[in-house]
Short mmCIF file of C-alpha atoms in Angstrom, two decimals:
data_model
loop_
_atom_site.label_atom_id
_atom_site.label_comp_id
_atom_site.label_asym_id
_atom_site.label_seq_id
_atom_site.Cartn_x
_atom_site.Cartn_y
_atom_site.Cartn_z
CA MET A 1 11.27 13.39 -53.99
CA ALA A 2 13.07 10.58 -52.17
CA ASN A 3 14.81 13.00 -49.78
CA LYS A 4 11.57 14.65 -48.96
CA GLU A 5 10.02 11.28 -48.02
CA LYS A 6 12.89 10.64 -45.55
CA GLN A 7 12.49 13.99 -43.90
CA ILE A 8 10.99 14.16 -40.43
CA SER A 9 7.62 15.88 -40.60
CA ASN A 10 7.14 19.21 -38.87
CA VAL A 11 4.24 17.71 -36.82
CA ALA A 12 6.58 14.97 -35.46
CA ILE A 13 9.21 17.50 -34.58
CA LYS A 14 6.69 19.67 -32.72
CA GLN A 15 5.31 16.67 -30.86
CA VAL A 16 8.77 15.48 -29.75
CA SER A 17 9.81 18.99 -28.76
CA LEU A 18 6.68 19.60 -26.75
CA LEU A 19 6.93 16.19 -25.15
CA ALA A 20 10.57 16.92 -24.14
CA ILE A 21 9.60 20.27 -22.62
CA ILE A 22 6.76 18.56 -20.69
CA LEU A 23 9.08 15.88 -19.34
CA VAL A 24 11.76 18.44 -18.30
CA LEU A 25 9.17 20.53 -16.44
CA ALA A 26 7.60 17.53 -14.88
CA GLY A 27 11.01 16.33 -13.78
CA LEU A 28 11.84 19.71 -12.21
CA ILE A 29 8.46 19.75 -10.41
CA CYS A 30 8.94 16.25 -9.03
CA PHE A 31 12.46 16.89 -8.02
CA ASN A 32 11.76 20.00 -6.09
CA LEU A 33 8.51 18.75 -4.59
CA ALA A 34 9.73 15.21 -3.88
CA LEU A 35 8.98 15.62 -0.14
CA PHE A 36 5.30 16.02 -0.99
CA ILE A 37 4.94 12.89 -3.18
CA PRO A 38 3.83 10.72 -0.25
CA SER A 39 1.32 13.38 0.76
CA VAL A 40 -0.11 13.58 -2.79
CA LEU A 41 -0.33 9.83 -3.03
CA GLY A 42 -2.07 9.67 0.37
CA ALA A 43 -4.51 12.52 -0.58
CA ILE A 44 -5.48 10.78 -3.80
CA THR A 45 -5.80 7.44 -2.05
CA ILE A 46 -8.23 8.85 0.54
CA TYR A 47 -10.03 10.90 -2.10
CA VAL A 48 -10.83 7.69 -4.11
CA VAL A 49 -12.01 5.96 -0.90
CA CYS A 50 -14.28 8.92 0.08
CA ARG A 51 -15.36 9.89 -3.51
CA LYS A 52 -18.80 8.24 -3.58
CA TYR A 53 -19.66 9.55 -0.13
CA ASN A 54 -18.47 13.06 -1.04
CA PHE A 55 -20.63 13.28 -4.10
CA TYR A 56 -23.55 11.93 -2.05
CA LEU A 57 -23.22 14.54 0.65
CA GLN A 58 -22.63 17.42 -1.69
CA GLU A 59 -25.05 16.59 -4.49
CA VAL A 60 -27.81 14.57 -2.90
CA LYS A 61 -27.83 15.91 0.69
CA LYS A 62 -26.87 19.42 -0.48
CA TRP A 63 -24.21 19.81 2.21
CA LYS A 64 -21.82 22.70 2.00
CA PRO A 65 -18.51 21.59 0.30
CA TRP A 66 -16.38 22.59 3.22
CA LEU A 67 -18.60 20.69 5.68
CA SER A 68 -18.60 17.55 3.63
CA SER A 69 -14.82 17.78 3.20
CA LEU A 70 -14.20 18.19 6.92
CA VAL A 71 -16.56 15.39 7.95
CA LEU A 72 -14.98 12.91 5.53
CA MET A 73 -11.47 14.01 6.47
CA PHE A 74 -12.22 13.43 10.14
CA ALA A 75 -13.88 10.05 9.39
CA SER A 76 -10.90 8.91 7.34
CA LEU A 77 -8.57 10.00 10.10
CA ILE A 78 -10.27 7.88 12.69
CA ILE A 79 -11.00 4.88 10.54
CA LEU A 80 -7.97 4.62 8.22
CA ILE A 81 -5.02 6.71 9.37
CA LEU A 82 -5.00 6.31 13.14
CA PRO A 83 -4.84 2.54 13.23
CA ILE A 84 -1.97 2.46 10.74
CA TYR A 85 -0.26 5.37 12.54
CA PHE A 86 -0.67 3.57 15.89
CA ILE A 87 1.16 0.53 14.64
CA GLY A 88 3.97 2.65 13.10
CA ASP A 89 4.25 4.77 16.26
CA LEU A 90 4.32 1.69 18.38
CA LEU A 91 7.19 0.24 16.30
CA ILE A 92 9.14 3.47 16.52
CA ASP A 93 8.56 3.62 20.30
CA LYS A 94 9.67 -0.06 20.85
CA LEU A 95 12.45 -0.17 18.23
CA GLY A 96 13.60 3.44 18.37
CA ASN A 97 16.77 2.49 20.24
CA ALA A 98 18.30 0.67 17.33
CA GLN A 99 21.37 -0.50 19.22
CA ALA A 100 19.44 -2.01 22.12
CA TYR A 101 16.86 -3.56 19.80
CA MET A 102 19.58 -5.18 17.67
CA ALA A 103 21.21 -6.62 20.79
CA LYS A 104 18.02 -8.27 21.82
CA PHE A 105 17.33 -9.42 18.23
CA ASN A 106 20.77 -11.03 18.06
CA VAL A 107 20.16 -12.90 21.28
CA PHE A 108 16.72 -14.01 20.04
CA LEU A 109 18.22 -15.28 16.72
CA ASP A 110 21.13 -17.04 18.37
CA LYS A 111 18.82 -18.81 20.81
CA ILE A 112 16.54 -20.12 18.00
CA HIS A 113 19.56 -21.20 15.94
CA SER A 114 21.22 -23.07 18.87
CA TYR A 115 18.04 -24.85 19.81
CA ILE A 116 17.37 -26.05 16.23
CA TYR A 117 21.00 -27.21 15.87
CA SER A 118 20.96 -29.03 19.21
CA LYS A 119 17.76 -30.90 18.25
CA THR A 120 18.30 -31.62 14.62
CA ASN A 121 22.12 -31.29 14.28
CA PHE A 122 21.36 -29.20 11.22
CA ASP A 123 23.13 -25.89 10.82
CA ILE A 124 20.11 -24.04 9.47
CA LEU A 125 22.26 -20.87 9.09
CA SER A 126 26.05 -20.78 8.92
CA LYS A 127 27.92 -18.13 10.81
CA GLU A 128 28.37 -16.09 7.70
CA ASN A 129 24.63 -16.29 6.90
CA MET A 130 23.77 -15.50 10.53
CA ASP A 131 25.88 -12.30 10.27
CA LYS A 132 24.21 -11.46 6.99
CA VAL A 133 20.73 -11.86 8.51
CA LYS A 134 21.63 -9.69 11.48
CA SER A 135 23.12 -6.95 9.38
CA SER A 136 20.25 -7.00 6.95
CA ALA A 137 17.69 -6.81 9.72
CA GLY A 138 19.46 -3.87 11.25
CA ARG A 139 19.77 -2.05 7.96
CA ILE A 140 16.13 -2.62 6.98
CA SER A 141 14.71 -1.70 10.36
CA THR A 142 16.83 1.45 10.52
CA SER A 143 15.84 2.50 6.99
CA ALA A 144 12.14 1.86 7.65
CA LEU A 145 12.11 3.67 10.96
CA SER A 146 14.07 6.64 9.65
CA GLY A 147 11.46 7.01 6.83
CA THR A 148 8.64 6.83 9.39
CA PHE A 149 9.79 9.65 11.64
CA ASN A 150 8.28 12.25 9.26
CA THR A 151 4.95 10.45 9.17
CA LEU A 152 3.19 13.22 11.06
CA THR A 153 4.41 15.82 8.61
CA VAL A 154 3.25 13.69 5.77
CA ILE A 155 -0.18 13.27 7.33
CA MET A 156 -0.63 16.99 7.95
CA SER A 157 0.36 17.98 4.38
CA MET A 158 -1.74 15.12 2.97
CA TYR A 159 -4.93 16.44 4.69
CA PHE A 160 -4.11 19.96 3.44
CA ILE A 161 -4.10 18.71 -0.16
CA LEU A 162 -7.09 16.38 0.48
CA TYR A 163 -9.29 19.25 1.67
CA PHE A 164 -9.01 21.01 -1.75
CA LEU A 165 -9.61 17.72 -3.62
CA LEU A 166 -12.81 17.05 -1.68
CA GLU A 167 -14.13 20.53 -1.72
CA LYS A 168 -14.24 20.73 -5.57
CA PRO A 169 -14.18 17.15 -6.79
CA ARG A 170 -15.84 17.71 -10.17
CA PHE A 171 -13.29 20.45 -10.95
CA PHE A 172 -10.45 18.19 -9.88
CA GLU A 173 -11.66 15.31 -12.05
CA ARG A 174 -12.32 17.64 -15.03
CA ILE A 175 -8.64 18.73 -14.84
CA LEU A 176 -7.45 15.13 -14.83
CA SER A 177 -9.73 14.03 -17.74
CA SER A 178 -8.87 17.04 -19.89
CA SER A 179 -5.17 16.72 -19.27
CA ALA A 180 -4.87 13.03 -20.12
CA PRO A 181 -3.84 12.47 -23.79
CA LEU A 182 -5.88 9.21 -23.95
CA LYS A 183 -9.09 7.96 -25.46
CA ARG A 184 -12.22 8.29 -23.37
CA ALA A 185 -12.41 4.59 -22.90
CA ASN A 186 -8.91 4.36 -21.54
CA ILE A 187 -9.56 7.24 -19.15
CA SER A 188 -12.53 5.42 -17.79
CA LEU A 189 -10.55 2.25 -17.67
CA ILE A 190 -7.83 3.82 -15.62
CA GLY A 191 -10.38 5.36 -13.25
CA ASP A 192 -12.14 2.05 -12.72
CA LYS A 193 -8.89 0.04 -12.23
CA MET A 194 -7.40 2.65 -9.92
CA ARG A 195 -10.47 2.68 -7.76
CA LYS A 196 -10.21 -1.13 -7.26
CA LEU A 197 -6.45 -1.09 -6.70
CA ILE A 198 -6.63 1.72 -4.16
CA MET A 199 -9.55 0.13 -2.33
CA ALA A 200 -7.72 -3.24 -2.20
CA ASN A 201 -4.45 -1.72 -0.98
CA ALA A 202 -5.82 1.12 1.26
CA ILE A 203 -8.74 -0.82 2.75
CA GLY A 204 -8.30 -4.51 2.14
CA ILE A 205 -4.66 -5.07 3.14
CA PRO A 206 -4.69 -2.94 6.33
CA VAL A 207 -7.97 -4.61 7.43
CA VAL A 208 -6.49 -8.09 6.90
CA ALA A 209 -3.28 -7.01 8.73
CA ILE A 210 -4.91 -5.49 11.74
CA GLY A 211 -7.41 -8.34 11.91
CA GLN A 212 -4.55 -10.90 11.99
CA GLY A 213 -2.64 -8.79 14.48
CA ILE A 214 -5.57 -8.59 16.92
CA VAL A 215 -6.30 -12.34 16.68
CA ALA A 216 -2.55 -13.07 17.17
CA LEU A 217 -2.44 -10.63 20.13
CA ILE A 218 -5.05 -12.62 21.89
CA GLY A 219 -2.89 -15.69 21.58
CA TYR A 220 0.21 -13.88 22.71
CA PHE A 221 -1.46 -12.82 25.94
CA ILE A 222 -3.08 -16.26 26.47
CA PHE A 223 0.22 -18.19 26.14
CA GLY A 224 2.50 -15.54 27.69
CA ALA A 225 4.55 -14.60 24.71
CA PRO A 226 7.27 -11.92 25.41
CA SER A 227 6.33 -8.31 24.54
CA PRO A 228 2.87 -9.17 23.14
CA VAL A 229 1.98 -5.54 22.02
CA LEU A 230 5.22 -5.27 20.05
CA LEU A 231 4.54 -8.74 18.57
CA PHE A 232 1.03 -7.45 17.57
CA ALA A 233 2.60 -4.55 15.54
CA LEU A 234 5.12 -6.85 13.94
CA THR A 235 2.49 -9.55 13.15
CA ALA A 236 0.25 -6.92 11.58
CA ALA A 237 3.14 -5.62 9.46
CA GLY A 238 4.36 -9.15 8.63
CA SER A 239 0.94 -10.21 7.45
CA MET A 240 1.23 -7.87 4.49
CA ILE A 241 4.11 -9.99 3.09
CA PRO A 242 2.63 -12.49 0.62
CA VAL A 243 3.19 -16.31 1.02
CA VAL A 244 4.88 -16.23 4.49
CA GLY A 245 2.62 -13.63 6.03
CA ALA A 246 2.36 -13.38 9.77
CA ALA A 247 4.19 -16.73 10.13
CA ILE A 248 7.43 -14.80 9.64
CA VAL A 249 6.83 -13.42 13.21
CA TYR A 250 4.89 -16.00 15.22
CA ILE A 251 6.89 -19.12 14.21
CA PRO A 252 10.28 -17.74 15.41
CA VAL A 253 8.48 -16.61 18.63
CA CYS A 254 7.12 -20.08 19.22
CA VAL A 255 10.54 -21.70 18.65
CA PHE A 256 12.06 -19.13 21.02
CA MET A 257 9.60 -19.94 23.79
CA ILE A 258 10.34 -23.65 23.34
CA ALA A 259 14.07 -23.02 23.42
CA GLU A 260 13.61 -21.00 26.65
CA GLY A 261 12.04 -24.06 28.26
CA ASP A 262 8.42 -22.95 28.04
CA THR A 263 7.55 -25.94 25.82
CA GLY A 264 3.83 -26.14 26.58
CA HIS A 265 3.03 -22.52 25.95
CA GLY A 266 5.28 -22.51 22.85
CA ILE A 267 3.54 -25.45 21.27
CA GLY A 268 0.15 -24.14 22.28
CA LEU A 269 0.90 -20.75 20.72
CA ALA A 270 2.06 -22.48 17.55
CA ILE A 271 -1.10 -24.51 17.22
CA TYR A 272 -3.23 -21.41 18.01
CA CYS A 273 -1.42 -19.26 15.37
CA LEU A 274 -1.40 -21.95 12.69
CA VAL A 275 -5.18 -22.72 13.10
CA VAL A 276 -6.84 -19.55 14.34
CA VAL A 277 -4.51 -16.80 12.79
CA GLY A 278 -4.20 -18.81 9.53
CA LEU A 279 -7.98 -19.29 9.39
CA THR A 280 -8.53 -15.47 9.91
CA ASP A 281 -6.04 -14.81 7.12
CA ASN A 282 -7.76 -17.10 4.67
CA LEU A 283 -11.22 -15.88 5.70
CA LEU A 284 -10.44 -12.20 5.18
CA ARG A 285 -8.44 -12.68 1.97
CA PHE A 286 -11.02 -14.95 0.32
CA THR A 287 -13.97 -12.71 1.29
CA LEU A 288 -12.82 -9.10 1.49
CA LEU A 289 -9.79 -8.92 -0.90
CA LYS A 290 -11.40 -11.09 -3.61
CA LYS A 291 -14.35 -8.62 -3.73
CA LEU A 292 -12.08 -5.64 -4.11
CA GLU A 293 -9.30 -6.62 -6.51
CA ASP A 294 -7.22 -9.73 -7.12
CA ILE A 295 -3.61 -8.44 -6.89
CA HIS A 296 -0.69 -10.65 -7.93
CA PRO A 297 1.46 -11.51 -4.98
CA LEU A 298 4.68 -10.32 -6.74
CA ASN A 299 3.03 -6.83 -7.06
CA THR A 300 2.76 -6.80 -3.27
CA VAL A 301 6.22 -8.15 -2.60
CA PHE A 302 8.14 -5.73 -4.79
CA GLY A 303 5.74 -2.89 -3.97
CA ILE A 304 6.45 -3.27 -0.25
CA ILE A 305 10.17 -3.32 -0.75
CA MET A 306 10.10 -0.26 -2.99
CA GLY A 307 7.59 1.61 -0.89
CA MET A 308 9.50 1.03 2.34
CA ASN A 309 12.63 2.42 0.78
CA LEU A 310 10.80 5.50 -0.67
CA PHE A 311 8.12 6.32 1.97
CA GLY A 312 9.04 4.46 5.14
CA PHE A 313 6.18 2.67 6.89
CA MET A 314 3.51 4.35 4.71
CA GLY A 315 5.19 2.57 1.73
CA LEU A 316 3.37 -0.63 2.78
CA ILE A 317 0.30 0.85 1.09
CA PHE A 318 1.77 3.24 -1.58
CA GLY A 319 4.37 0.81 -2.96
CA PRO A 320 1.98 -1.88 -4.26
CA ILE A 321 -0.28 0.90 -5.67
CA LEU A 322 2.63 2.30 -7.65
CA ILE A 323 3.63 -1.06 -9.03
CA SER A 324 0.11 -1.81 -10.05
CA LEU A 325 -0.36 1.62 -11.66
CA THR A 326 2.83 1.14 -13.68
CA LEU A 327 1.62 -2.23 -15.09
CA LEU A 328 -1.78 -0.68 -15.75
CA LEU A 329 -0.27 2.21 -17.77
CA ILE A 330 1.78 -0.25 -19.86
CA GLN A 331 -1.43 -2.10 -20.72
CA VAL A 332 -3.17 1.16 -21.51
CA TYR A 333 -0.23 2.20 -23.70
CA ARG A 334 -0.69 -1.01 -25.70
CA ASN A 335 -4.40 -0.48 -25.89
CA GLU A 336 -3.94 3.19 -27.03
CA PHE A 337 -1.33 2.72 -29.72
CA SER A 338 -1.34 -0.89 -30.76
CA ASP A 339 -3.15 -2.00 -33.92
CA GLU A 340 -4.02 -5.33 -32.35
CA ASP A 341 -7.45 -6.07 -30.79
CA THR A 342 -7.92 -4.95 -27.31
CA PRO A 343 -7.20 -7.83 -24.84
CA PRO A 344 -10.14 -9.06 -22.89
CA GLU A 345 -8.76 -7.87 -19.53
CA LEU A 346 -8.59 -4.31 -20.85
CA LYS A 347 -12.11 -4.13 -22.16
CA LEU A 348 -14.58 -2.07 -20.14
CA SER A 349 -17.41 -3.96 -18.58
CA ASN A 350 -20.91 -3.22 -19.90
CA ASN A 351 -22.49 -3.96 -16.51
CA ASN A 352 -24.12 -0.81 -15.28
CA GLU A 353 -26.11 -2.33 -12.44
CA ASP A 354 -24.03 -0.53 -9.83
CA PRO A 355 -23.71 3.12 -11.00
CA ASP A 356 -22.08 4.10 -7.68
CA ASN A 357 -19.03 1.98 -8.46
CA LYS A 358 -18.71 3.17 -12.00
CA VAL A 359 -15.82 5.59 -12.36
CA ASP A 360 -15.89 7.91 -15.32
CA LEU A 361 -13.62 10.84 -15.09
CA ILE A 362 -15.19 12.45 -18.05
CA ILE A 363 -17.29 15.26 -16.59
#
């Protein structure tokens, strides 16, 4: 009797075996279709953004599915993709010659370092640290740019996938809900959280970045900063970095202008950026992003680092989404299998005042 109690049940063996087969097959699929992972992520991201409008056009306005899909794809291309692609393409065009770019960057960095040392007698960066900064900048920029060269291919395949998601949205969501081995409440929870995360990362962060970049661009033109269009793209990209934000670009530029002898314009640009660009950042973050989803800064930091390594420039958006999704799945796992009470942050809201924002994948 004791030996029988210690035996593993047939049900457990079947479950483990089936799970192992699923994991092996999923690994094979992901390994062989790794090139399409950014496209799939992008298609799902745009699908979530357009979901409400797609249902409205198809089910309320009675549009043909293909027409609704094409209209929303074109709108997303103009509003979402082209601004981001323009910034990426601008960086590739300006920084494509890595050797010439790094030579200019080294002169820029040396000028700032020499000026600060001459004024404060403080060696802000030793020679060894200067060499590390230069080599790290070259490696990061080369890695990011090399991952961005295939952006056009990613966008084309992304819209190919997106068309079939938008054409039959109910069928797509039925597949997801029926395939997920989770409780109904957890499926709805994932759908609601994912909508908020994607809207915050795909809409909120790019809007804040481009808004800051445009405001900073005005200042660059007014005060005669070098290469203002390139600085616009760098400022927009830098604004996505939490804590330091766009200051990682405009502060060195101001110091460089002062070191070059253009003291008045350098100080004027510094005041403009600290006041106007900083105010723009706070205004957008505390109005737009707070309404979408409050994302922890570390999620964004590590998400950007991981995303840039995996997907190039598009990783600025996809990286934070993957980090947030991983944390969400860990919370859902605890809610699904733990005997403890559901934590308050995992409970579904009972507020049904806005049915358009309610995401329930159970069809």
